[in-house]
mmCIF file of C-alpha atoms in Angstrom:
data_model
loop_
_atom_site.group_PDB
_atom_site.id
_atom_site.type_symbol
_atom_site.label_atom_id
_atom_site.label_comp_id
_atom_site.label_asym_id
_atom_site.label_seq_id
_atom_site.Cartn_x
_atom_site.Cartn_y
_atom_site.Cartn_z
ATOM 1 C CA UNK A 1 -4.711 -0.263 9.415
ATOM 2 C CA UNK A 2 -2.163 -2.365 11.184
ATOM 3 C CA UNK A 3 0.083 -4.636 9.231
ATOM 4 C CA UNK A 4 0.032 -8.369 9.719
ATOM 5 C CA UNK A 5 2.251 -9.720 12.475
ATOM 6 C CA UNK A 6 5.408 -11.607 11.514
ATOM 7 C CA UNK A 7 5.018 -11.158 7.746
ATOM 8 C CA UNK A 8 6.433 -13.924 5.598
ATOM 9 C CA UNK A 9 7.273 -11.523 2.774
ATOM 10 C CA UNK A 10 8.098 -7.839 2.582
ATOM 11 C CA UNK A 11 5.509 -5.175 1.794
ATOM 12 C CA UNK A 12 7.098 -4.663 -1.620
ATOM 13 C CA UNK A 13 6.976 -8.405 -2.206
ATOM 14 C CA UNK A 14 3.259 -8.478 -1.388
ATOM 15 C CA UNK A 15 2.548 -5.687 -3.895
ATOM 16 C CA UNK A 16 4.755 -7.310 -6.532
ATOM 17 C CA UNK A 17 2.938 -10.636 -6.086
ATOM 18 C CA UNK A 18 -0.433 -8.912 -6.498
ATOM 19 C CA UNK A 19 0.569 -6.892 -9.565
ATOM 20 C CA UNK A 20 2.319 -9.780 -11.361
ATOM 21 C CA UNK A 21 -0.420 -12.347 -10.622
ATOM 22 C CA UNK A 22 -3.269 -9.923 -11.448
ATOM 23 C CA UNK A 23 -1.741 -8.799 -14.737
ATOM 24 C CA UNK A 24 -0.791 -12.384 -15.562
ATOM 25 C CA UNK A 25 -4.281 -13.726 -14.968
ATOM 26 C CA UNK A 26 -5.775 -10.977 -17.145
ATOM 27 C CA UNK A 27 -3.458 -11.910 -19.996
ATOM 28 C CA UNK A 28 -4.220 -15.633 -19.588
ATOM 29 C CA UNK A 29 -7.984 -15.048 -19.356
ATOM 30 C CA UNK A 30 -7.859 -12.828 -22.428
ATOM 31 C CA UNK A 31 -6.487 -15.748 -24.435
ATOM 32 C CA UNK A 32 -8.863 -18.208 -22.745
ATOM 33 C CA UNK A 33 -12.049 -16.180 -23.237
ATOM 34 C CA UNK A 34 -11.483 -14.343 -26.507
ATOM 35 C CA UNK A 35 -13.100 -15.673 -29.718
ATOM 36 C CA UNK A 36 -9.628 -15.782 -31.263
ATOM 37 C CA UNK A 37 -8.473 -17.963 -28.359
ATOM 38 C CA UNK A 38 -10.495 -20.726 -26.708
ATOM 39 C CA UNK A 39 -13.830 -18.849 -26.376
ATOM 40 C CA UNK A 40 -14.382 -19.986 -22.777
ATOM 41 C CA UNK A 41 -17.019 -17.363 -21.968
ATOM 42 C CA UNK A 42 -18.039 -18.743 -18.555
ATOM 43 C CA UNK A 43 -16.464 -16.097 -16.326
ATOM 44 C CA UNK A 44 -18.464 -16.799 -13.147
ATOM 45 C CA UNK A 45 -17.851 -20.550 -13.386
ATOM 46 C CA UNK A 46 -14.152 -19.896 -13.997
ATOM 47 C CA UNK A 47 -14.095 -17.890 -10.761
ATOM 48 C CA UNK A 48 -15.613 -20.947 -9.059
ATOM 49 C CA UNK A 49 -12.697 -23.010 -10.419
ATOM 50 C CA UNK A 50 -10.304 -20.372 -9.052
ATOM 51 C CA UNK A 51 -11.692 -20.596 -5.524
ATOM 52 C CA UNK A 52 -11.818 -24.409 -5.695
ATOM 53 C CA UNK A 53 -8.073 -24.593 -6.342
ATOM 54 C CA UNK A 54 -7.460 -21.913 -3.700
ATOM 55 C CA UNK A 55 -9.528 -23.920 -1.182
ATOM 56 C CA UNK A 56 -7.542 -27.073 -2.049
ATOM 57 C CA UNK A 57 -4.231 -25.271 -1.494
ATOM 58 C CA UNK A 58 -5.548 -23.944 1.833
ATOM 59 C CA UNK A 59 -6.643 -27.419 2.935
ATOM 60 C CA UNK A 60 -3.252 -28.930 2.055
ATOM 61 C CA UNK A 61 -1.503 -26.096 3.894
ATOM 62 C CA UNK A 62 -3.571 -26.668 7.050
ATOM 63 C CA UNK A 63 -3.243 -30.459 6.837
ATOM 64 C CA UNK A 64 0.545 -30.327 6.566
ATOM 65 C CA UNK A 65 0.875 -27.760 9.364
ATOM 66 C CA UNK A 66 2.259 -25.014 7.122
ATOM 67 C CA UNK A 67 -0.572 -22.745 8.250
ATOM 68 C CA UNK A 68 -2.904 -22.833 11.238
ATOM 69 C CA UNK A 69 -6.660 -22.435 11.382
ATOM 70 C CA UNK A 70 -8.119 -19.896 13.806
ATOM 71 C CA UNK A 71 -11.826 -19.826 14.718
ATOM 72 C CA UNK A 72 -14.071 -17.350 12.892
ATOM 73 C CA UNK A 73 -17.873 -17.460 13.366
ATOM 74 C CA UNK A 74 -19.560 -19.349 10.525
ATOM 75 C CA UNK A 75 -22.264 -16.726 10.081
ATOM 76 C CA UNK A 76 -19.595 -14.066 9.435
ATOM 77 C CA UNK A 77 -17.887 -16.269 6.847
ATOM 78 C CA UNK A 78 -21.241 -16.885 5.138
ATOM 79 C CA UNK A 79 -22.061 -13.167 5.185
ATOM 80 C CA UNK A 80 -18.684 -12.285 3.711
ATOM 81 C CA UNK A 81 -18.979 -14.973 1.007
ATOM 82 C CA UNK A 82 -22.395 -13.652 -0.037
ATOM 83 C CA UNK A 83 -21.000 -10.129 -0.359
ATOM 84 C CA UNK A 84 -17.937 -11.377 -2.288
ATOM 85 C CA UNK A 85 -20.037 -13.484 -4.679
ATOM 86 C CA UNK A 86 -22.447 -10.594 -5.249
ATOM 87 C CA UNK A 87 -19.417 -8.475 -6.117
ATOM 88 C CA UNK A 88 -18.235 -11.004 -8.728
ATOM 89 C CA UNK A 89 -21.675 -11.616 -10.244
ATOM 90 C CA UNK A 90 -22.715 -7.973 -10.380
ATOM 91 C CA UNK A 91 -19.372 -6.994 -11.939
ATOM 92 C CA UNK A 92 -19.965 -9.536 -14.710
ATOM 93 C CA UNK A 93 -23.538 -8.289 -15.186
ATOM 94 C CA UNK A 94 -22.355 -4.684 -15.209
ATOM 95 C CA UNK A 95 -19.815 -5.471 -17.936
ATOM 96 C CA UNK A 96 -22.534 -7.199 -19.970
ATOM 97 C CA UNK A 97 -25.239 -4.535 -19.590
ATOM 98 C CA UNK A 98 -23.101 -1.374 -19.725
ATOM 99 C CA UNK A 99 -20.715 0.146 -22.211
ATOM 100 C CA UNK A 100 -16.997 -0.338 -21.544
ATOM 101 C CA UNK A 101 -16.694 3.357 -20.680
ATOM 102 C CA UNK A 102 -19.386 3.307 -18.004
ATOM 103 C CA UNK A 103 -18.008 0.013 -16.650
ATOM 104 C CA UNK A 104 -14.601 1.648 -16.179
ATOM 105 C CA UNK A 105 -16.164 4.705 -14.525
ATOM 106 C CA UNK A 106 -18.031 2.431 -12.097
ATOM 107 C CA UNK A 107 -14.753 0.667 -11.193
ATOM 108 C CA UNK A 108 -13.089 4.023 -10.556
ATOM 109 C CA UNK A 109 -15.923 4.974 -8.219
ATOM 110 C CA UNK A 110 -14.864 2.121 -5.905
ATOM 111 C CA UNK A 111 -12.162 4.412 -4.451
ATOM 112 C CA UNK A 112 -14.493 7.147 -3.110
ATOM 113 C CA UNK A 113 -16.999 4.510 -1.936
ATOM 114 C CA UNK A 114 -14.235 2.703 -0.012
ATOM 115 C CA UNK A 115 -13.192 6.020 1.556
ATOM 116 C CA UNK A 116 -16.787 6.776 2.531
ATOM 117 C CA UNK A 117 -17.378 3.313 4.036
ATOM 118 C CA UNK A 118 -14.109 3.443 5.995
ATOM 119 C CA UNK A 119 -15.176 6.836 7.345
ATOM 120 C CA UNK A 120 -18.628 5.514 8.331
ATOM 121 C CA UNK A 121 -17.607 2.074 9.634
ATOM 122 C CA UNK A 122 -14.092 2.716 10.992
ATOM 123 C CA UNK A 123 -14.204 6.488 11.647
ATOM 124 C CA UNK A 124 -11.195 6.937 9.376
ATOM 125 C CA UNK A 125 -10.338 10.453 8.202
ATOM 126 C CA UNK A 126 -8.286 11.530 5.192
ATOM 127 C CA UNK A 127 -6.094 14.601 4.771
ATOM 128 C CA UNK A 128 -6.569 17.025 1.870
ATOM 129 C CA UNK A 129 -3.371 15.864 0.147
ATOM 130 C CA UNK A 130 -4.500 12.225 0.255
ATOM 131 C CA UNK A 131 -7.871 13.177 -1.255
ATOM 132 C CA UNK A 132 -6.167 15.230 -3.989
ATOM 133 C CA UNK A 133 -3.828 12.337 -4.874
ATOM 134 C CA UNK A 134 -6.780 9.916 -5.090
ATOM 135 C CA UNK A 135 -8.538 12.314 -7.485
ATOM 136 C CA UNK A 136 -5.383 12.546 -9.653
ATOM 137 C CA UNK A 137 -5.073 8.745 -9.827
ATOM 138 C CA UNK A 138 -8.752 8.276 -10.681
ATOM 139 C CA UNK A 139 -8.622 11.011 -13.325
ATOM 140 C CA UNK A 140 -5.478 9.543 -14.912
ATOM 141 C CA UNK A 141 -6.891 6.029 -15.078
ATOM 142 C CA UNK A 142 -10.147 7.478 -16.415
ATOM 143 C CA UNK A 143 -8.293 9.215 -19.237
ATOM 144 C CA UNK A 144 -6.522 5.900 -20.008
ATOM 145 C CA UNK A 145 -9.567 3.675 -20.104
ATOM 146 C CA UNK A 146 -12.835 5.541 -20.549
ATOM 147 C CA UNK A 147 -14.059 5.779 -24.127
ATOM 148 C CA UNK A 148 -17.831 5.859 -24.608
ATOM 149 C CA UNK A 149 -20.498 6.433 -21.953
ATOM 150 C CA UNK A 150 -23.894 4.779 -22.308
ATOM 151 C CA UNK A 151 -26.164 4.381 -19.281
ATOM 152 C CA UNK A 152 -29.282 2.224 -18.829
ATOM 153 C CA UNK A 153 -31.351 1.503 -15.729
ATOM 154 C CA UNK A 154 -30.497 -2.196 -15.326
ATOM 155 C CA UNK A 155 -26.825 -1.601 -15.999
ATOM 156 C CA UNK A 156 -26.721 1.329 -13.582
ATOM 157 C CA UNK A 157 -28.307 -0.741 -10.782
ATOM 158 C CA UNK A 158 -25.880 -3.634 -11.391
ATOM 159 C CA UNK A 159 -22.949 -1.207 -11.321
ATOM 160 C CA UNK A 160 -24.160 0.276 -8.008
ATOM 161 C CA UNK A 161 -24.416 -3.203 -6.434
ATOM 162 C CA UNK A 162 -20.989 -4.158 -7.816
ATOM 163 C CA UNK A 163 -19.271 -1.036 -6.489
ATOM 164 C CA UNK A 164 -20.876 -1.272 -3.041
ATOM 165 C CA UNK A 165 -20.238 -5.022 -2.600
ATOM 166 C CA UNK A 166 -16.643 -4.797 -3.863
ATOM 167 C CA UNK A 167 -15.894 -1.893 -1.511
ATOM 168 C CA UNK A 168 -17.536 -3.640 1.455
ATOM 169 C CA UNK A 169 -15.713 -6.895 0.696
ATOM 170 C CA UNK A 170 -12.297 -5.233 0.694
ATOM 171 C CA UNK A 171 -12.959 -3.352 3.929
ATOM 172 C CA UNK A 172 -14.265 -6.536 5.585
ATOM 173 C CA UNK A 173 -11.089 -8.458 4.708
ATOM 174 C CA UNK A 174 -9.014 -6.011 6.733
ATOM 175 C CA UNK A 175 -11.570 -5.846 9.561
ATOM 176 C CA UNK A 176 -11.701 -9.643 9.942
ATOM 177 C CA UNK A 177 -7.920 -9.963 10.046
ATOM 178 C CA UNK A 178 -7.704 -7.306 12.744
ATOM 179 C CA UNK A 179 -10.754 -8.510 14.700
ATOM 180 C CA UNK A 180 -9.785 -12.196 14.870
ATOM 181 C CA UNK A 181 -5.978 -11.764 14.685
ATOM 182 C CA UNK A 182 -5.959 -14.055 11.676
ATOM 183 C CA UNK A 183 -3.474 -14.073 8.808
ATOM 184 C CA UNK A 184 -4.397 -13.367 5.221
ATOM 185 C CA UNK A 185 -3.925 -16.929 3.974
ATOM 186 C CA UNK A 186 -5.794 -18.428 6.942
ATOM 187 C CA UNK A 187 -8.791 -16.162 6.295
ATOM 188 C CA UNK A 188 -8.699 -16.961 2.574
ATOM 189 C CA UNK A 189 -8.609 -20.695 3.402
ATOM 190 C CA UNK A 190 -11.848 -20.309 5.369
ATOM 191 C CA UNK A 191 -13.775 -18.237 2.819
ATOM 192 C CA UNK A 192 -12.564 -19.948 -0.398
ATOM 193 C CA UNK A 193 -14.486 -23.265 0.079
ATOM 194 C CA UNK A 194 -17.789 -21.456 0.670
ATOM 195 C CA UNK A 195 -17.290 -19.233 -2.365
ATOM 196 C CA UNK A 196 -16.175 -22.184 -4.492
ATOM 197 C CA UNK A 197 -19.256 -24.298 -3.719
ATOM 198 C CA UNK A 198 -21.716 -21.452 -4.254
ATOM 199 C CA UNK A 199 -20.074 -20.242 -7.491
ATOM 200 C CA UNK A 200 -19.855 -23.756 -8.950
ATOM 201 C CA UNK A 201 -23.551 -24.313 -8.173
ATOM 202 C CA UNK A 202 -24.888 -21.032 -9.526
ATOM 203 C CA UNK A 203 -22.065 -19.988 -11.871
ATOM 204 C CA UNK A 204 -23.163 -22.046 -14.909
ATOM 205 C CA UNK A 205 -26.732 -20.683 -14.566
ATOM 206 C CA UNK A 206 -25.489 -17.091 -14.329
ATOM 207 C CA UNK A 207 -23.141 -17.591 -17.283
ATOM 208 C CA UNK A 208 -25.959 -19.059 -19.363
ATOM 209 C CA UNK A 209 -28.012 -15.939 -18.619
ATOM 210 C CA UNK A 210 -25.070 -13.701 -19.503
ATOM 211 C CA UNK A 211 -24.115 -15.204 -22.865
ATOM 212 C CA UNK A 212 -26.758 -17.820 -23.743
ATOM 213 C CA UNK A 213 -24.228 -20.662 -23.903
ATOM 214 C CA UNK A 214 -24.221 -23.837 -21.847
ATOM 215 C CA UNK A 215 -21.101 -25.063 -20.060
ATOM 216 C CA UNK A 216 -22.119 -28.671 -20.828
ATOM 217 C CA UNK A 217 -21.811 -28.004 -24.563
ATOM 218 C CA UNK A 218 -18.345 -26.471 -24.379
ATOM 219 C CA UNK A 219 -15.544 -28.460 -26.010
ATOM 220 C CA UNK A 220 -12.797 -28.774 -23.391
ATOM 221 C CA UNK A 221 -9.767 -29.042 -25.671
ATOM 222 C CA UNK A 222 -6.360 -29.780 -24.162
ATOM 223 C CA UNK A 223 -5.232 -26.192 -24.782
ATOM 224 C CA UNK A 224 -8.304 -24.788 -23.013
ATOM 225 C CA UNK A 225 -7.745 -27.106 -20.037
ATOM 226 C CA UNK A 226 -4.107 -26.005 -19.826
ATOM 227 C CA UNK A 227 -5.097 -22.323 -19.802
ATOM 228 C CA UNK A 228 -7.837 -22.978 -17.209
ATOM 229 C CA UNK A 229 -5.274 -24.650 -14.933
ATOM 230 C CA UNK A 230 -2.832 -21.786 -15.485
ATOM 231 C CA UNK A 231 -5.582 -19.273 -14.702
ATOM 232 C CA UNK A 232 -6.447 -21.168 -11.496
ATOM 233 C CA UNK A 233 -2.788 -21.271 -10.424
ATOM 234 C CA UNK A 234 -2.402 -17.527 -10.904
ATOM 235 C CA UNK A 235 -5.716 -16.976 -9.085
ATOM 236 C CA UNK A 236 -4.270 -18.595 -5.943
ATOM 237 C CA UNK A 237 -1.480 -16.008 -5.841
ATOM 238 C CA UNK A 238 -3.872 -13.218 -6.852
ATOM 239 C CA UNK A 239 -6.377 -14.032 -4.078
ATOM 240 C CA UNK A 240 -3.632 -14.581 -1.517
ATOM 241 C CA UNK A 241 -1.867 -11.311 -2.340
ATOM 242 C CA UNK A 242 -5.142 -9.359 -2.239
ATOM 243 C CA UNK A 243 -5.845 -10.525 1.321
ATOM 244 C CA UNK A 244 -2.190 -9.995 2.205
ATOM 245 C CA UNK A 245 -2.070 -6.407 0.892
ATOM 246 C CA UNK A 246 -5.365 -5.317 2.447
ATOM 247 C CA UNK A 247 -4.344 -6.925 5.754
ATOM 248 C CA UNK A 248 -1.117 -4.909 5.791
ATOM 249 C CA UNK A 249 -2.367 -1.603 4.438
ATOM 250 C CA UNK A 250 -5.972 -0.532 3.776
ATOM 251 C CA UNK A 251 -8.699 -1.017 1.196
ATOM 252 C CA UNK A 252 -8.124 2.541 -0.052
ATOM 253 C CA UNK A 253 -4.388 2.031 -0.559
ATOM 254 C CA UNK A 254 -5.089 -1.294 -2.270
ATOM 255 C CA UNK A 255 -7.469 0.408 -4.702
ATOM 256 C CA UNK A 256 -5.177 3.355 -5.449
ATOM 257 C CA UNK A 257 -1.955 1.436 -6.015
ATOM 258 C CA UNK A 258 -3.959 -1.353 -7.638
ATOM 259 C CA UNK A 259 -4.583 0.932 -10.601
ATOM 260 C CA UNK A 260 -0.934 0.354 -11.478
ATOM 261 C CA UNK A 261 -2.258 -2.983 -12.773
ATOM 262 C CA UNK A 262 -4.459 -1.117 -15.250
ATOM 263 C CA UNK A 263 -1.410 0.727 -16.566
ATOM 264 C CA UNK A 264 0.518 -2.552 -16.860
ATOM 265 C CA UNK A 265 -2.378 -4.238 -18.680
ATOM 266 C CA UNK A 266 -2.544 -1.394 -21.214
ATOM 267 C CA UNK A 267 1.204 -1.601 -21.863
ATOM 268 C CA UNK A 268 1.222 -5.412 -22.151
ATOM 269 C CA UNK A 269 -1.852 -5.285 -24.385
ATOM 270 C CA UNK A 270 0.063 -2.956 -26.685
ATOM 271 C CA UNK A 271 3.171 -5.172 -26.610
ATOM 272 C CA UNK A 272 1.551 -8.629 -26.822
ATOM 273 C CA UNK A 273 -1.796 -8.111 -28.551
ATOM 274 C CA UNK A 274 -1.121 -5.094 -30.798
ATOM 275 C CA UNK A 275 -3.666 -2.972 -28.926
ATOM 276 C CA UNK A 276 -3.719 0.724 -29.819
ATOM 277 C CA UNK A 277 -1.737 3.001 -27.499
ATOM 278 C CA UNK A 278 -2.638 6.630 -28.190
ATOM 279 C CA UNK A 279 -1.323 9.908 -26.813
ATOM 280 C CA UNK A 280 -4.449 10.007 -24.606
ATOM 281 C CA UNK A 281 -3.526 6.621 -23.100
ATOM 282 C CA UNK A 282 0.062 7.702 -22.448
ATOM 283 C CA UNK A 283 -1.045 10.985 -20.856
ATOM 284 C CA UNK A 284 -3.516 9.162 -18.627
ATOM 285 C CA UNK A 285 -0.898 6.631 -17.537
ATOM 286 C CA UNK A 286 1.560 9.408 -16.646
ATOM 287 C CA UNK A 287 -1.130 11.182 -14.586
ATOM 288 C CA UNK A 288 -1.987 7.936 -12.816
ATOM 289 C CA UNK A 289 1.655 7.226 -11.955
ATOM 290 C CA UNK A 290 2.157 10.801 -10.684
ATOM 291 C CA UNK A 291 -1.005 10.432 -8.578
ATOM 292 C CA UNK A 292 0.260 7.168 -7.081
ATOM 293 C CA UNK A 293 3.587 8.800 -6.185
ATOM 294 C CA UNK A 294 1.752 11.723 -4.553
ATOM 295 C CA UNK A 295 -0.511 9.290 -2.698
ATOM 296 C CA UNK A 296 2.451 7.334 -1.317
ATOM 297 C CA UNK A 297 4.097 10.582 -0.172
ATOM 298 C CA UNK A 298 0.852 11.883 1.367
ATOM 299 C CA UNK A 299 0.178 8.671 3.306
ATOM 300 C CA UNK A 300 3.742 8.571 4.627
ATOM 301 C CA UNK A 301 3.592 12.254 5.608
ATOM 302 C CA UNK A 302 0.307 11.703 7.471
ATOM 303 C CA UNK A 303 1.809 8.679 9.216
ATOM 304 C CA UNK A 304 4.827 10.701 10.402
ATOM 305 C CA UNK A 305 2.555 13.556 11.516
ATOM 306 C CA UNK A 306 0.426 11.138 13.552
ATOM 307 C CA UNK A 307 3.556 9.674 15.158
ATOM 308 C CA UNK A 308 4.711 13.176 16.163
ATOM 309 C CA UNK A 309 1.276 13.972 17.621
ATOM 310 C CA UNK A 310 1.248 10.694 19.573
ATOM 311 C CA UNK A 311 4.775 11.349 20.875
ATOM 312 C CA UNK A 312 3.820 14.901 21.870
ATOM 313 C CA UNK A 313 0.701 13.723 23.683
ATOM 314 C CA UNK A 314 2.718 10.984 25.364
ATOM 315 C CA UNK A 315 5.360 13.514 26.494
ATOM 316 C CA UNK A 316 2.709 15.864 27.885
ATOM 317 C CA UNK A 317 1.120 12.986 29.798
ATOM 318 C CA UNK A 318 4.533 12.016 31.188
ATOM 319 C CA UNK A 319 5.120 15.608 32.339
ATOM 320 C CA UNK A 320 1.691 15.724 34.001
ATOM 321 C CA UNK A 321 2.377 12.386 35.701
ATOM 322 C CA UNK A 322 5.758 13.602 36.978
ATOM 323 C CA UNK A 323 4.199 16.815 38.285
ATOM 324 C CA UNK A 324 1.429 14.815 39.938
ATOM 325 C CA UNK A 325 3.927 12.465 41.596
ATOM 326 C CA UNK A 326 6.075 15.402 42.716
ATOM 327 C CA UNK A 327 3.035 17.142 44.157
ATOM 328 C CA UNK A 328 1.951 13.987 45.990
ATOM 329 C CA UNK A 329 5.455 13.485 47.351
ATOM 330 C CA UNK A 330 5.558 17.126 48.509
ATOM 331 C CA UNK A 331 2.209 16.754 50.283
ATOM 332 C CA UNK A 332 3.420 13.575 51.949
ATOM 333 C CA UNK A 333 6.602 15.254 53.196
ATOM 334 C CA UNK A 334 4.596 18.231 54.416
ATOM 335 C CA UNK A 335 2.255 15.927 56.332
ATOM 336 C CA UNK A 336 5.166 14.127 57.952
ATOM 337 C CA UNK A 337 6.689 17.443 59.008
ATOM 338 C CA UNK A 338 3.455 18.545 60.680
ATOM 339 C CA UNK A 339 3.279 15.276 62.503
#
């Protein structure tokens, strides 16, 4: 996938923004939602708050001329927002209905589903070394995170919807940016208001179904409000960097290197929250890091190979064109001589 034109930050900066904001928001939400913290268990509604602040930042950016707004058909924005909201809701349902182990396995399955959808929708092919590196990353993260495996019908169906919608959402982000020549932040500014309105309308109902608690009865203490605002601020950078990374690279690369966040969360959980860090966790993290290194090398090698093939084809076409011109010139000279 082509990178965005005239990037405001470097590729490394985009990844760093995504990793730092994603890990940061997980740590903040852990304190916000945990019983030992502020017990704000309304995850879907919180996501609605996230997109509301993101939409506000986008509006201010457009109003002040910092960013520009390019036309995208409304029906495509609505379609994308439905897919994105289904991804969020079904992920929450999957976490509620499934064991933690099966939930982690379903998240790992996003990588092969993304690869399959990119092959079907974009005719994208992967080399053997890229496939092997993806398997190593998925296996390493699986060793880190998967504990118990319990499967039920409702949970399995929710997990399938979550994996498919998440994969489709990430591929669509890149496709829209390429199709409409629109930047990551501009696209986010268009989709965020639609997602915010829909999640704020239906989020409290979904959360009530998930945990049996009403948002209206929650005690919004000053500490909880502060953490909600901090979570929303980090969400702006998290959402922005996700669109930015997928626009520059691909949904597959975003998923593979994104598992570095899982490794960071495990380490920070051990440092900040006294979470257990076993030999199994350490081994899994090492495998995941090795897989990510192999993946980066494999993608770069494939890129260089494609450049060589394109240069070779271009050289052959130039030779054919020169021969054709020489032949035409020879025929012309021969015709003039006969005359």
